[in-house]
Short mmCIF file of C-alpha atoms in Angstrom, two decimals:
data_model
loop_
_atom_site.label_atom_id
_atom_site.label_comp_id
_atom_site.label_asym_id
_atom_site.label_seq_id
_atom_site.Cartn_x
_atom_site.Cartn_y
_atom_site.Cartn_z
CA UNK A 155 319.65 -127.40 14.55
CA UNK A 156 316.42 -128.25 16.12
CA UNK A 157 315.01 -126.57 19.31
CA UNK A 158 315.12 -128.03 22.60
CA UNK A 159 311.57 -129.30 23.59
CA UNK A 160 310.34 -130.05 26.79
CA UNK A 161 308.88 -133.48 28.14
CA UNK A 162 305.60 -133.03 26.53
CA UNK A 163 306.56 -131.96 23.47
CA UNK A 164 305.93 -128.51 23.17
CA UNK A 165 308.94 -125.59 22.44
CA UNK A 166 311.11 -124.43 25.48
CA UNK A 167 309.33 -120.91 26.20
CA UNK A 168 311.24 -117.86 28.18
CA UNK A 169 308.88 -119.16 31.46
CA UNK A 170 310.61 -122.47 30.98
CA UNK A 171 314.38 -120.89 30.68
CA UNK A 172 314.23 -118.97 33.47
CA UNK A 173 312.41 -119.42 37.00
CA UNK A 174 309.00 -117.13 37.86
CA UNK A 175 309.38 -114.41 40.32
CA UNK A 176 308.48 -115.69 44.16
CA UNK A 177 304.84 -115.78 44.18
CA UNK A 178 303.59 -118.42 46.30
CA UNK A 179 302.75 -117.61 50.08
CA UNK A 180 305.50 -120.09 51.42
CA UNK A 181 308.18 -118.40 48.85
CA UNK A 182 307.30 -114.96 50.20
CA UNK A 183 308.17 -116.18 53.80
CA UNK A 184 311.09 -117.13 52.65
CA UNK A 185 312.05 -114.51 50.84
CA UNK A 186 311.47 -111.83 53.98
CA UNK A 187 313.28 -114.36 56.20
CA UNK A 188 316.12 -113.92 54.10
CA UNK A 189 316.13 -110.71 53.37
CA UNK A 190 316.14 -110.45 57.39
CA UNK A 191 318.91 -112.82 57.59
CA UNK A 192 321.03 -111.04 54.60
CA UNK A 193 320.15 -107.19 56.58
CA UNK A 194 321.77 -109.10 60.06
CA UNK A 195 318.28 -108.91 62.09
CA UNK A 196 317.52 -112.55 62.91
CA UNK A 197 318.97 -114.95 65.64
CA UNK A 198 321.63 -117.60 65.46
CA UNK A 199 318.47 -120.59 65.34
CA UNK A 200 316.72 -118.68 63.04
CA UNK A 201 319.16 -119.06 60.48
CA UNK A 202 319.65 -122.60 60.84
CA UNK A 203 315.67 -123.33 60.39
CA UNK A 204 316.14 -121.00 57.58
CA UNK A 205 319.60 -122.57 55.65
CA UNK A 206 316.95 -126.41 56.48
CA UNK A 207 314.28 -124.58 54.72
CA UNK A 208 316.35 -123.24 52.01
CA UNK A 209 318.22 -126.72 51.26
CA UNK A 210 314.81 -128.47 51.53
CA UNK A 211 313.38 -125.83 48.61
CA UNK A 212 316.38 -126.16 46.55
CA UNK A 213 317.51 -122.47 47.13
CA UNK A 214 321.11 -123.13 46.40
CA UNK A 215 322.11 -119.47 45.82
CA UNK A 216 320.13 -117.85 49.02
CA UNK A 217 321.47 -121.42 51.16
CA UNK A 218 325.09 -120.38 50.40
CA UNK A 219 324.35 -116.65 51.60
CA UNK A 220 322.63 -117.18 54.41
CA UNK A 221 325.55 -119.70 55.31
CA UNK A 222 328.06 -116.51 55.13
CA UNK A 223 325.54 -114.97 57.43
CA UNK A 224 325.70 -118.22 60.02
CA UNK A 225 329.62 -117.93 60.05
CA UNK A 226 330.04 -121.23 58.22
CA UNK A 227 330.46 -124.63 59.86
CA UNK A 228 330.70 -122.66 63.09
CA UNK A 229 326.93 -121.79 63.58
CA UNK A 230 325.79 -124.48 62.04
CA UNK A 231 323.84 -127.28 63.74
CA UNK A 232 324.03 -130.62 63.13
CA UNK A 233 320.32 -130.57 61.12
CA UNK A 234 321.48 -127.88 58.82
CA UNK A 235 324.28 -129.95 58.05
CA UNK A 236 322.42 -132.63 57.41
CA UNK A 237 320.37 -130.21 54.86
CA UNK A 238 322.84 -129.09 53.33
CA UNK A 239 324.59 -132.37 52.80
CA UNK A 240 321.07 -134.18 51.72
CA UNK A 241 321.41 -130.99 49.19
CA UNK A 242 324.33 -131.54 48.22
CA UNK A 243 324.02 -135.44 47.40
CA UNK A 244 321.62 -134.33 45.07
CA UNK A 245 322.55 -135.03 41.19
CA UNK A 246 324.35 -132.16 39.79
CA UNK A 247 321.76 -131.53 37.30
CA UNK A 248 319.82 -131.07 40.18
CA UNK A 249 321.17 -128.86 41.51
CA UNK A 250 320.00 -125.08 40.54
CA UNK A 251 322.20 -122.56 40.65
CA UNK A 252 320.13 -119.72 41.37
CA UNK A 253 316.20 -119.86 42.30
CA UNK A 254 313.11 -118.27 42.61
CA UNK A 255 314.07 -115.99 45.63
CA UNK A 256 315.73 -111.96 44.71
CA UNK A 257 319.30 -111.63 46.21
CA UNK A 258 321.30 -108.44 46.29
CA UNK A 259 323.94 -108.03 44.36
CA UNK A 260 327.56 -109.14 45.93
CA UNK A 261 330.09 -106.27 45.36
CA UNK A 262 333.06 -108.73 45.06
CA UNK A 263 333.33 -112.05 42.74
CA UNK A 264 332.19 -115.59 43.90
CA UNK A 265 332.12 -118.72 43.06
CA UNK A 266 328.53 -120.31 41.24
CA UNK A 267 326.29 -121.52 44.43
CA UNK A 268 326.49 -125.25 43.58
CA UNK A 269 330.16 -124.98 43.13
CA UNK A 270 330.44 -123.18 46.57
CA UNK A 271 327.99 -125.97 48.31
CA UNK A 272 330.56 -128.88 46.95
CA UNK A 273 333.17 -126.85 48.59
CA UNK A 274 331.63 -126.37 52.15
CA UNK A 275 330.88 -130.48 52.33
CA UNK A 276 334.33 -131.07 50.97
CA UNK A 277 336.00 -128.87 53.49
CA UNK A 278 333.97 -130.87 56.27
CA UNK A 279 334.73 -134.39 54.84
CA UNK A 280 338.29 -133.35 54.65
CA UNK A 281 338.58 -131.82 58.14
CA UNK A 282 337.02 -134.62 59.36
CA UNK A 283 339.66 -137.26 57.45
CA UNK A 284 342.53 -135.03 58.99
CA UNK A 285 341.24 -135.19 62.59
CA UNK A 286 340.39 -138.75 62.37
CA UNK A 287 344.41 -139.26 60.37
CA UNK A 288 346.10 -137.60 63.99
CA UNK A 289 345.12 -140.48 65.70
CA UNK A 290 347.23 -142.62 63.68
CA UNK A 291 349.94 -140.85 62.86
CA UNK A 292 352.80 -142.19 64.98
CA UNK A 293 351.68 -145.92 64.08
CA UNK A 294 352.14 -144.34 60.29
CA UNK A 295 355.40 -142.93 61.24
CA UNK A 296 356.61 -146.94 62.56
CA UNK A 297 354.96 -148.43 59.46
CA UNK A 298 356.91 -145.82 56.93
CA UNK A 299 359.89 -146.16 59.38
CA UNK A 300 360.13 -150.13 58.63
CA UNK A 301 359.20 -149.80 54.94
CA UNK A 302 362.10 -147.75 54.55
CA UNK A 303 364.36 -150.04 56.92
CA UNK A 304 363.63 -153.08 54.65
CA UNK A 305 364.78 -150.78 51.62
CA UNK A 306 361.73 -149.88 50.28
CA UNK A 307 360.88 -146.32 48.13
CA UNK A 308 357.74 -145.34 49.27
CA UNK A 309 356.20 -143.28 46.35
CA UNK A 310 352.98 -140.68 46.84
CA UNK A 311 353.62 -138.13 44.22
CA UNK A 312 349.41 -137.86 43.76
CA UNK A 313 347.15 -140.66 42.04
CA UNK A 314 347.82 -143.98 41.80
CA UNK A 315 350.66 -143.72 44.15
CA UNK A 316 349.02 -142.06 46.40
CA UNK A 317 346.13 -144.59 46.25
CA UNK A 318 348.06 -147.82 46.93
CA UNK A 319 350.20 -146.01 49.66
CA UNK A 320 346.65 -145.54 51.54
CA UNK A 321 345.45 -148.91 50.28
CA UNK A 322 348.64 -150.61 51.96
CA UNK A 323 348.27 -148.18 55.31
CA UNK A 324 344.43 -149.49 55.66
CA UNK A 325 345.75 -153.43 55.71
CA UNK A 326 349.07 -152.72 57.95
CA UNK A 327 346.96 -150.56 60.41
CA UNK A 328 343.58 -151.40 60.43
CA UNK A 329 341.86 -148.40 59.75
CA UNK A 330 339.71 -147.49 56.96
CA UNK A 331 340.56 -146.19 53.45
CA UNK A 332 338.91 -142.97 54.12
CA UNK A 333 341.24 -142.29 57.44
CA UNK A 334 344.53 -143.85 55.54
CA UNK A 335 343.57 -141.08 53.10
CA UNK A 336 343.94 -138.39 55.44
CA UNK A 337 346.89 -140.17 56.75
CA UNK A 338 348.99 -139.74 53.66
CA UNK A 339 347.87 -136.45 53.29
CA UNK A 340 349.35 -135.76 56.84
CA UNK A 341 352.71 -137.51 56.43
CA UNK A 342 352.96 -135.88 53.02
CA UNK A 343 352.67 -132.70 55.45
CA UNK A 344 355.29 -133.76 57.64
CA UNK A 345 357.73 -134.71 54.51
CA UNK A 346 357.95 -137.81 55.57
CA UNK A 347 356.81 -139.00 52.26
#
């Protein structure tokens, strides 16, 4: 089996494998400003600057614990959202799981950093389907009503099902696929699918 090269050619060294130790100015800044943030010693807008600056650097692994530190989706402000989703849009292999900056250890298990960032901008699209869905729920509640007056077996087991169901909510009610969606998902809820 031949070794992996890089783009120029040469072998894949240990200082390619694995990333330096923080030496640059700007990474030692961050690196106290999160140890600060990790210890519990910095404000509220001090962590969001620092969760924009981590996203921006690509500091997956220190992003997703100084989000524990923020509370989650409660402290955060609308820029670090839009950080974190700009990081998260990035291509997976783009994504590094751990970076140049030292974290402590956690005492209990977790999940890989990038698989933890797709999980806090899937909980937000999600939450934000449902809340847009409520709206629309008694108009879905009519609509199934009728279906199932003219006779009709409405069918949303999961997949295909599921994705006409929403496809034939968007025409009857106007709303868009992402909202009919949510509105399955909520009359699923309710058993009344």
């Amino acid at each position: 089996m031949a070794k992996r090269r890089r783009g120029d050619g040469a072998p894949n060294t240990s200082d390619d494998l694995y990333p330096a130790a923080c030496v640059s100015a700007s990474c030692q800044a961050l690196q106290q400003e999160v140890d600060a943030a990790l210890e519990g010693t910095i404000s509220l807008s001090s962590l969001n600057s620092l969760a924009c600056a981590l996203a921006e650097a690509g500091e997956t692994a220190a992003l997703v614990r100084v989000w524990d530190a923020l509370g989650g989706s409660k402290g955060a402000s609308p820029a670090t959202w839009l950080a974190v989703e700009a990081l998260h849009a990035r291509p997976k292999h783009l994504l590094p799981g751990s970076g140049t900056l030292r974290l402590p250890a956690q005492s209990v298990r977790a999940l890989p950093p990038a698989r933890r960032l797709h999980k806090i901008c899937k909980g937000r699209r999600m939450s934000a389907r449902s809340a847009g869905a409520q709206e629309h729920v008694a108009n879905g509640l009519a609509w199934v009503a009728a279906q199932r007056a003219a006779g009709r077996s409405l069918e949303a087991g999961g997949g295909r099902g599921r994705s006409l169901l929403a496809k034939e909510l968007r025409k009857a009610l106007g709303i868009n696929l992402e909202i009919a969606r949510g509105l399955v998902t909520t009359l699923k809820r309710k058993k009344v699918l």
